[in-house]
PDB file of C-alpha atoms in Angstrom:
ATOM      1  CA  UNK A  82       0.000   0.000   0.000  1.00  0.00           C
ATOM      2  CA  UNK A  83       1.012   3.671  -0.323  1.00  0.00           C
ATOM      3  CA  UNK A  84       1.087   4.023   3.436  1.00  0.00           C
ATOM      4  CA  UNK A  85       3.401   1.048   3.829  1.00  0.00           C
ATOM      5  CA  UNK A  86       5.648   2.376   1.080  1.00  0.00           C
ATOM      6  CA  UNK A  87       5.800   5.679   2.936  1.00  0.00           C
ATOM      7  CA  UNK A  88       6.831   3.946   6.159  1.00  0.00           C
ATOM      8  CA  UNK A  89       9.535   1.961   4.366  1.00  0.00           C
ATOM      9  CA  UNK A  90      10.772   5.183   2.813  1.00  0.00           C
ATOM     10  CA  UNK A  91      10.930   6.828   6.218  1.00  0.00           C
ATOM     11  CA  UNK A  92      12.902   3.913   7.657  1.00  0.00           C
ATOM     12  CA  UNK A  93      15.359   4.110   4.778  1.00  0.00           C
ATOM     13  CA  UNK A  94      15.519   7.862   5.209  1.00  0.00           C
ATOM     14  CA  UNK A  95      16.471   7.541   8.837  1.00  0.00           C
ATOM     15  CA  UNK A  96      19.004   4.791   8.133  1.00  0.00           C
ATOM     16  CA  UNK A  97      20.776   6.790   5.452  1.00  0.00           C
ATOM     17  CA  UNK A  98      20.301  10.280   6.810  1.00  0.00           C
ATOM     18  CA  UNK A  99      23.943  10.954   7.643  1.00  0.00           C
ATOM     19  CA  UNK A 100      25.241  10.065   4.198  1.00  0.00           C
ATOM     20  CA  UNK A 101      22.354  10.691   1.803  1.00  0.00           C
ATOM     21  CA  UNK A 102      21.019  13.796   3.582  1.00  0.00           C
ATOM     22  CA  UNK A 103      23.942  15.396   5.460  1.00  0.00           C
ATOM     23  CA  UNK A 104      21.991  18.619   6.137  1.00  0.00           C
ATOM     24  CA  UNK A 105      19.066  16.997   7.953  1.00  0.00           C
ATOM     25  CA  UNK A 106      18.887  18.104  11.566  1.00  0.00           C
ATOM     26  CA  UNK A 107      18.980  15.849  14.577  1.00  0.00           C
ATOM     27  CA  UNK A 108      15.545  17.160  15.522  1.00  0.00           C
ATOM     28  CA  UNK A 109      14.109  16.102  12.140  1.00  0.00           C
ATOM     29  CA  UNK A 110      15.666  12.669  12.431  1.00  0.00           C
ATOM     30  CA  UNK A 111      14.237  12.180  15.886  1.00  0.00           C
ATOM     31  CA  UNK A 112      10.809  13.295  14.666  1.00  0.00           C
ATOM     32  CA  UNK A 113      10.879  10.840  11.761  1.00  0.00           C
ATOM     33  CA  UNK A 114      11.910   8.038  14.107  1.00  0.00           C
ATOM     34  CA  UNK A 115       9.107   8.930  16.453  1.00  0.00           C
ATOM     35  CA  UNK A 116       6.521   8.897  13.648  1.00  0.00           C
ATOM     36  CA  UNK A 117       7.702   5.506  12.389  1.00  0.00           C
ATOM     37  CA  UNK A 118       7.854   3.999  15.880  1.00  0.00           C
ATOM     38  CA  UNK A 119       4.403   5.308  16.751  1.00  0.00           C
ATOM     39  CA  UNK A 120       2.883   3.939  13.543  1.00  0.00           C
ATOM     40  CA  UNK A 121       4.455   0.481  13.979  1.00  0.00           C
ATOM     41  CA  UNK A 122       3.399   0.357  17.632  1.00  0.00           C
ATOM     42  CA  UNK A 123      -0.200   1.072  16.667  1.00  0.00           C
ATOM     43  CA  UNK A 124      -0.107  -1.240  13.613  1.00  0.00           C
ATOM     44  CA  UNK A 125       2.127  -4.225  14.520  1.00  0.00           C
ATOM     45  CA  UNK A 126       0.464  -6.342  11.823  1.00  0.00           C
ATOM     46  CA  UNK A 127       2.364  -4.280   9.248  1.00  0.00           C
ATOM     47  CA  UNK A 128       5.648  -5.910  10.305  1.00  0.00           C
ATOM     48  CA  UNK A 129       4.043  -9.360  10.315  1.00  0.00           C
ATOM     49  CA  UNK A 130       2.612  -8.838   6.830  1.00  0.00           C
ATOM     50  CA  UNK A 131       5.887  -7.491   5.469  1.00  0.00           C
ATOM     51  CA  UNK A 132       7.859 -10.428   6.865  1.00  0.00           C
ATOM     52  CA  UNK A 133       5.289 -12.921   5.549  1.00  0.00           C
ATOM     53  CA  UNK A 134       5.413 -11.364   2.085  1.00  0.00           C
ATOM     54  CA  UNK A 135       9.208 -11.347   2.184  1.00  0.00           C
ATOM     55  CA  UNK A 136       9.239 -15.058   3.075  1.00  0.00           C
ATOM     56  CA  UNK A 137       6.876 -15.842   0.178  1.00  0.00           C
ATOM     57  CA  UNK A 138       8.991 -13.843  -2.238  1.00  0.00           C
ATOM     58  CA  UNK A 139      12.192 -15.557  -1.117  1.00  0.00           C
ATOM     59  CA  UNK A 140      10.553 -18.990  -1.352  1.00  0.00           C
ATOM     60  CA  UNK A 141       9.317 -18.269  -4.875  1.00  0.00           C
ATOM     61  CA  UNK A 142      12.783 -17.134  -5.927  1.00  0.00           C
ATOM     62  CA  UNK A 143      14.348 -20.273  -4.438  1.00  0.00           C
ATOM     63  CA  UNK A 144      11.838 -22.406  -6.375  1.00  0.00           C
ATOM     64  CA  UNK A 145      12.613 -20.601  -9.638  1.00  0.00           C
ATOM     65  CA  UNK A 146      16.329 -21.157  -9.090  1.00  0.00           C
ATOM     66  CA  UNK A 147      15.757 -24.829  -8.253  1.00  0.00           C
ATOM     67  CA  UNK A 148      13.687 -25.481 -11.389  1.00  0.00           C
ATOM     68  CA  UNK A 149      16.308 -23.675 -13.473  1.00  0.00           C
ATOM     69  CA  UNK A 150      18.952 -25.999 -12.041  1.00  0.00           C
ATOM     70  CA  UNK A 151      16.882 -29.074 -12.912  1.00  0.00           C
ATOM     71  CA  UNK A 152      16.541 -27.834 -16.480  1.00  0.00           C
ATOM     72  CA  UNK A 153      20.290 -27.578 -16.880  1.00  0.00           C
ATOM     73  CA  UNK A 154      20.287 -30.996 -18.540  1.00  0.00           C
ATOM     74  CA  UNK A 155      23.166 -30.997 -21.006  1.00  0.00           C
ATOM     75  CA  UNK A 156      24.731 -34.455 -20.847  1.00  0.00           C
ATOM     76  CA  UNK A 157      21.836 -35.996 -18.943  1.00  0.00           C
ATOM     77  CA  UNK A 158      20.511 -39.255 -20.436  1.00  0.00           C
ATOM     78  CA  UNK A 159      17.253 -38.801 -22.322  1.00  0.00           C
ATOM     79  CA  UNK A 160      14.628 -40.640 -24.332  1.00  0.00           C
ATOM     80  CA  UNK A 161      12.399 -38.907 -26.862  1.00  0.00           C
ATOM     81  CA  UNK A 162      12.559 -36.133 -29.445  1.00  0.00           C
ATOM     82  CA  UNK A 163      15.138 -33.399 -28.929  1.00  0.00           C
ATOM     83  CA  UNK A 164      12.516 -30.785 -29.895  1.00  0.00           C
ATOM     84  CA  UNK A 165       9.890 -32.074 -27.447  1.00  0.00           C
ATOM     85  CA  UNK A 166       7.457 -29.468 -26.136  1.00  0.00           C
ATOM     86  CA  UNK A 167       7.091 -31.221 -22.762  1.00  0.00           C
ATOM     87  CA  UNK A 168       9.918 -32.694 -20.712  1.00  0.00           C
ATOM     88  CA  UNK A 169       9.563 -35.113 -17.829  1.00  0.00           C
ATOM     89  CA  UNK A 170      12.530 -35.060 -15.465  1.00  0.00           C
ATOM     90  CA  UNK A 171      12.948 -38.236 -13.450  1.00  0.00           C
ATOM     91  CA  UNK A 172      15.301 -38.476 -10.470  1.00  0.00           C
ATOM     92  CA  UNK A 173      16.136 -42.158 -10.574  1.00  0.00           C
ATOM     93  CA  UNK A 174      18.321 -44.891  -9.073  1.00  0.00           C
ATOM     94  CA  UNK A 175      18.776 -48.253 -10.856  1.00  0.00           C
ATOM     95  CA  UNK A 176      18.564 -50.096  -7.529  1.00  0.00           C
ATOM     96  CA  UNK A 177      15.194 -48.500  -6.745  1.00  0.00           C
ATOM     97  CA  UNK A 178      12.258 -50.903  -6.936  1.00  0.00           C
ATOM     98  CA  UNK A 179       9.761 -48.054  -7.253  1.00  0.00           C
ATOM     99  CA  UNK A 180      11.744 -46.650 -10.198  1.00  0.00           C
ATOM    100  CA  UNK A 181      11.338 -50.008 -11.905  1.00  0.00           C
ATOM    101  CA  UNK A 182       7.637 -49.940 -11.074  1.00  0.00           C
ATOM    102  CA  UNK A 183       7.105 -46.567 -12.766  1.00  0.00           C
ATOM    103  CA  UNK A 184       9.374 -47.469 -15.698  1.00  0.00           C
ATOM    104  CA  UNK A 185       6.705 -49.213 -17.766  1.00  0.00           C
ATOM    105  CA  UNK A 186       4.220 -46.368 -17.262  1.00  0.00           C
ATOM    106  CA  UNK A 187       6.788 -43.809 -18.380  1.00  0.00           C
ATOM    107  CA  UNK A 188       7.583 -45.904 -21.444  1.00  0.00           C
ATOM    108  CA  UNK A 189       3.872 -46.093 -22.268  1.00  0.00           C
ATOM    109  CA  UNK A 190       3.514 -42.320 -21.910  1.00  0.00           C
ATOM    110  CA  UNK A 191       6.441 -41.724 -24.262  1.00  0.00           C
ATOM    111  CA  UNK A 192       4.950 -44.135 -26.796  1.00  0.00           C
ATOM    112  CA  UNK A 193       1.617 -42.282 -26.721  1.00  0.00           C
ATOM    113  CA  UNK A 194       2.868 -38.692 -26.529  1.00  0.00           C
ATOM    114  CA  UNK A 195       5.029 -37.851 -29.529  1.00  0.00           C
ATOM    115  CA  UNK A 196       5.978 -34.402 -28.200  1.00  0.00           C
ATOM    116  CA  UNK A 197       7.154 -35.589 -24.779  1.00  0.00           C
ATOM    117  CA  UNK A 198      10.646 -36.633 -23.758  1.00  0.00           C
ATOM    118  CA  UNK A 199      12.095 -38.126 -20.599  1.00  0.00           C
ATOM    119  CA  UNK A 200      15.294 -36.750 -19.094  1.00  0.00           C
ATOM    120  CA  UNK A 201      16.728 -39.070 -16.469  1.00  0.00           C
ATOM    121  CA  UNK A 202      18.471 -37.208 -13.678  1.00  0.00           C
ATOM    122  CA  UNK A 203      20.816 -39.911 -12.422  1.00  0.00           C
ATOM    123  CA  UNK A 204      20.484 -39.735  -8.635  1.00  0.00           C
ATOM    124  CA  UNK A 205      22.360 -42.732  -7.176  1.00  0.00           C
ATOM    125  CA  UNK A 206      21.559 -42.858  -3.471  1.00  0.00           C
ATOM    126  CA  UNK A 207      20.905 -46.498  -2.597  1.00  0.00           C
ATOM    127  CA  UNK A 208      24.222 -48.287  -3.150  1.00  0.00           C
ATOM    128  CA  UNK A 209      27.759 -47.969  -4.499  1.00  0.00           C
ATOM    129  CA  UNK A 210      26.657 -49.953  -7.528  1.00  0.00           C
ATOM    130  CA  UNK A 211      23.985 -47.318  -8.109  1.00  0.00           C
ATOM    131  CA  UNK A 212      26.805 -44.850  -8.702  1.00  0.00           C
ATOM    132  CA  UNK A 213      28.423 -47.213 -11.211  1.00  0.00           C
ATOM    133  CA  UNK A 214      25.115 -47.675 -13.024  1.00  0.00           C
ATOM    134  CA  UNK A 215      24.478 -43.928 -13.101  1.00  0.00           C
ATOM    135  CA  UNK A 216      27.909 -43.276 -14.591  1.00  0.00           C
ATOM    136  CA  UNK A 217      27.356 -46.027 -17.161  1.00  0.00           C
ATOM    137  CA  UNK A 218      23.974 -44.537 -18.145  1.00  0.00           C
ATOM    138  CA  UNK A 219      25.522 -41.109 -18.715  1.00  0.00           C
ATOM    139  CA  UNK A 220      28.308 -42.755 -20.712  1.00  0.00           C
ATOM    140  CA  UNK A 221      25.727 -44.689 -22.766  1.00  0.00           C
ATOM    141  CA  UNK A 222      24.039 -41.381 -23.642  1.00  0.00           C
ATOM    142  CA  UNK A 223      27.310 -40.224 -25.224  1.00  0.00           C
ATOM    143  CA  UNK A 224      27.216 -43.230 -27.518  1.00  0.00           C
ATOM    144  CA  UNK A 225      23.601 -42.503 -28.451  1.00  0.00           C
ATOM    145  CA  UNK A 226      22.389 -45.781 -26.965  1.00  0.00           C
ATOM    146  CA  UNK A 227      21.011 -44.775 -23.615  1.00  0.00           C
ATOM    147  CA  UNK A 228      17.470 -45.980 -24.253  1.00  0.00           C
ATOM    148  CA  UNK A 229      18.590 -49.555 -24.973  1.00  0.00           C
ATOM    149  CA  UNK A 230      20.887 -49.523 -21.936  1.00  0.00           C
ATOM    150  CA  UNK A 231      18.168 -48.031 -19.716  1.00  0.00           C
ATOM    151  CA  UNK A 232      15.632 -50.677 -20.745  1.00  0.00           C
ATOM    152  CA  UNK A 233      18.134 -53.460 -20.088  1.00  0.00           C
ATOM    153  CA  UNK A 234      18.934 -52.214 -16.560  1.00  0.00           C
ATOM    154  CA  UNK A 235      15.358 -51.354 -15.636  1.00  0.00           C
ATOM    155  CA  UNK A 236      14.208 -54.833 -16.606  1.00  0.00           C
ATOM    156  CA  UNK A 237      17.117 -56.547 -14.835  1.00  0.00           C
ATOM    157  CA  UNK A 238      15.931 -58.843 -12.062  1.00  0.00           C
ATOM    158  CA  UNK A 239      17.671 -58.383  -8.752  1.00  0.00           C
ATOM    159  CA  UNK A 240      20.268 -55.946  -7.489  1.00  0.00           C
ATOM    160  CA  UNK A 241      22.326 -54.023  -9.986  1.00  0.00           C
ATOM    161  CA  UNK A 242      26.004 -54.963  -9.941  1.00  0.00           C
ATOM    162  CA  UNK A 243      28.981 -54.799 -12.280  1.00  0.00           C
ATOM    163  CA  UNK A 244      27.799 -57.924 -14.127  1.00  0.00           C
ATOM    164  CA  UNK A 245      24.358 -56.399 -14.726  1.00  0.00           C
ATOM    165  CA  UNK A 246      25.957 -53.233 -16.115  1.00  0.00           C
ATOM    166  CA  UNK A 247      28.209 -55.284 -18.407  1.00  0.00           C
ATOM    167  CA  UNK A 248      25.289 -57.365 -19.711  1.00  0.00           C
ATOM    168  CA  UNK A 249      23.186 -54.230 -20.283  1.00  0.00           C
ATOM    169  CA  UNK A 250      26.074 -52.633 -22.140  1.00  0.00           C
ATOM    170  CA  UNK A 251      26.349 -55.633 -24.458  1.00  0.00           C
ATOM    171  CA  UNK A 252      22.587 -55.655 -25.082  1.00  0.00           C
ATOM    172  CA  UNK A 253      22.733 -51.975 -25.984  1.00  0.00           C
ATOM    173  CA  UNK A 254      25.683 -52.541 -28.334  1.00  0.00           C
ATOM    174  CA  UNK A 255      27.981 -50.207 -26.424  1.00  0.00           C
ATOM    175  CA  UNK A 256      31.704 -49.867 -27.061  1.00  0.00           C
ATOM    176  CA  UNK A 257      32.939 -51.219 -23.721  1.00  0.00           C
ATOM    177  CA  UNK A 258      36.323 -49.462 -23.874  1.00  0.00           C
ATOM    178  CA  UNK A 259      34.725 -46.061 -24.506  1.00  0.00           C
ATOM    179  CA  UNK A 260      32.073 -46.811 -21.892  1.00  0.00           C
ATOM    180  CA  UNK A 261      34.659 -47.382 -19.176  1.00  0.00           C
ATOM    181  CA  UNK A 262      36.614 -44.284 -20.177  1.00  0.00           C
ATOM    182  CA  UNK A 263      33.520 -42.080 -20.167  1.00  0.00           C
ATOM    183  CA  UNK A 264      32.433 -43.464 -16.794  1.00  0.00           C
ATOM    184  CA  UNK A 265      35.733 -42.234 -15.324  1.00  0.00           C
ATOM    185  CA  UNK A 266      35.484 -38.849 -17.021  1.00  0.00           C
ATOM    186  CA  UNK A 267      35.243 -35.747 -14.819  1.00  0.00           C
ATOM    187  CA  UNK A 268      32.251 -34.510 -16.820  1.00  0.00           C
ATOM    188  CA  UNK A 269      30.292 -37.619 -15.831  1.00  0.00           C
ATOM    189  CA  UNK A 270      30.943 -36.933 -12.152  1.00  0.00           C
ATOM    190  CA  UNK A 271      30.000 -33.274 -12.671  1.00  0.00           C
ATOM    191  CA  UNK A 272      26.628 -34.252 -14.174  1.00  0.00           C
ATOM    192  CA  UNK A 273      25.820 -36.433 -11.150  1.00  0.00           C
ATOM    193  CA  UNK A 274      26.884 -33.664  -8.765  1.00  0.00           C
ATOM    194  CA  UNK A 275      24.663 -31.215 -10.658  1.00  0.00           C
ATOM    195  CA  UNK A 276      21.723 -33.579 -10.179  1.00  0.00           C
ATOM    196  CA  UNK A 277      22.469 -33.875  -6.468  1.00  0.00           C
ATOM    197  CA  UNK A 278      22.459 -30.079  -6.187  1.00  0.00           C
ATOM    198  CA  UNK A 279      19.121 -29.886  -8.027  1.00  0.00           C
ATOM    199  CA  UNK A 280      17.638 -32.557  -5.756  1.00  0.00           C
ATOM    200  CA  UNK A 281      18.779 -30.642  -2.682  1.00  0.00           C
ATOM    201  CA  UNK A 282      17.316 -27.403  -4.054  1.00  0.00           C
ATOM    202  CA  UNK A 283      13.933 -29.081  -4.604  1.00  0.00           C
ATOM    203  CA  UNK A 284      14.189 -31.020  -1.309  1.00  0.00           C
ATOM    204  CA  UNK A 285      14.081 -34.342  -3.157  1.00  0.00           C
ATOM    205  CA  UNK A 286      15.452 -37.066  -0.900  1.00  0.00           C
ATOM    206  CA  UNK A 287      14.280 -40.263  -2.564  1.00  0.00           C
ATOM    207  CA  UNK A 288      13.578 -41.943  -5.874  1.00  0.00           C
ATOM    208  CA  UNK A 289      11.701 -41.853  -8.070  1.00  0.00           C
ATOM    209  CA  UNK A 290      10.795 -38.183  -8.159  1.00  0.00           C
ATOM    210  CA  UNK A 291       9.297 -36.528 -11.208  1.00  0.00           C
ATOM    211  CA  UNK A 292       9.356 -32.907 -12.274  1.00  0.00           C
ATOM    212  CA  UNK A 293       6.707 -32.038 -14.848  1.00  0.00           C
ATOM    213  CA  UNK A 294       6.238 -28.379 -15.588  1.00  0.00           C
ATOM    214  CA  UNK A 295       6.228 -26.600 -12.249  1.00  0.00           C
ATOM    215  CA  UNK A 296       5.167 -29.674 -10.285  1.00  0.00           C
ATOM    216  CA  UNK A 297       7.422 -31.947  -8.221  1.00  0.00           C
ATOM    217  CA  UNK A 298       6.060 -35.431  -7.546  1.00  0.00           C
ATOM    218  CA  UNK A 299       7.923 -37.483  -4.924  1.00  0.00           C
ATOM    219  CA  UNK A 300       7.322 -41.193  -5.393  1.00  0.00           C
ATOM    220  CA  UNK A 301       5.794 -43.365  -8.077  1.00  0.00           C
ATOM    221  CA  UNK A 302       2.486 -42.303  -9.625  1.00  0.00           C
ATOM    222  CA  UNK A 303       0.228 -43.909 -12.215  1.00  0.00           C
ATOM    223  CA  UNK A 304       0.276 -43.463 -15.974  1.00  0.00           C
ATOM    224  CA  UNK A 305      -2.998 -41.528 -15.871  1.00  0.00           C
ATOM    225  CA  UNK A 306      -1.631 -39.169 -13.239  1.00  0.00           C
ATOM    226  CA  UNK A 307       1.431 -38.533 -15.397  1.00  0.00           C
ATOM    227  CA  UNK A 308      -0.792 -37.824 -18.405  1.00  0.00           C
ATOM    228  CA  UNK A 309      -2.909 -35.417 -16.349  1.00  0.00           C
ATOM    229  CA  UNK A 310       0.190 -33.472 -15.321  1.00  0.00           C
ATOM    230  CA  UNK A 311       1.358 -33.340 -18.926  1.00  0.00           C
ATOM    231  CA  UNK A 312      -2.013 -31.932 -19.985  1.00  0.00           C
ATOM    232  CA  UNK A 313      -1.900 -29.363 -17.188  1.00  0.00           C
ATOM    233  CA  UNK A 314       1.570 -28.316 -18.321  1.00  0.00           C
ATOM    234  CA  UNK A 315       0.366 -27.949 -21.903  1.00  0.00           C
ATOM    235  CA  UNK A 316      -2.493 -25.735 -20.767  1.00  0.00           C
ATOM    236  CA  UNK A 317      -0.139 -23.614 -18.674  1.00  0.00           C
ATOM    237  CA  UNK A 318       2.172 -23.147 -21.667  1.00  0.00           C
ATOM    238  CA  UNK A 319      -0.748 -21.915 -23.775  1.00  0.00           C
TER     239      UNK A 319
END
């Protein structure tokens, strides 16, 4: 409101009086302070409302920054058209049973929605072998064969280990020498660290977690729920 803006101005005026207004008298400064103090004393809700609005503004800015970090996806494994109008971001771990549960629904969505792509944010949190699998998936993306590798690992029965990764690599037709080199590459580690930072920013602590539009979904959801979120995102874009 105009009144609130006036009060804020007065506070700033008092705070900067010595430097911004060197000629202002001590009497004037004391009078301004008295007016501000009297107003705040009689209207304490002003401070509450200002602090509440400030908290909302800061939270919104943090959310914008977090979503921007998620969308920094260069080098992340992906399935679907590069010019997709809708992107599903999935925070995933190859040792996660719930990730395997949602896998088939995500595949079905991609098959039905020609303008949707899936970006897998490799978020290995369950085991050391999860880290190996995440690095291998990022390396498979560089060979243009991530989808085949992803399908092989997601349909693997049992815990993911080095043997599972090797078998999946063969099924996907990966160059094993290049795969191992790319897994050790600093860029691969940087991509995983970027995903960890994005997860922390969005307060994602488990897998799977989906980001569709401006919505974060912790945990596995159904195909129909995914489609509903895609439709909502389309509407929001238009």
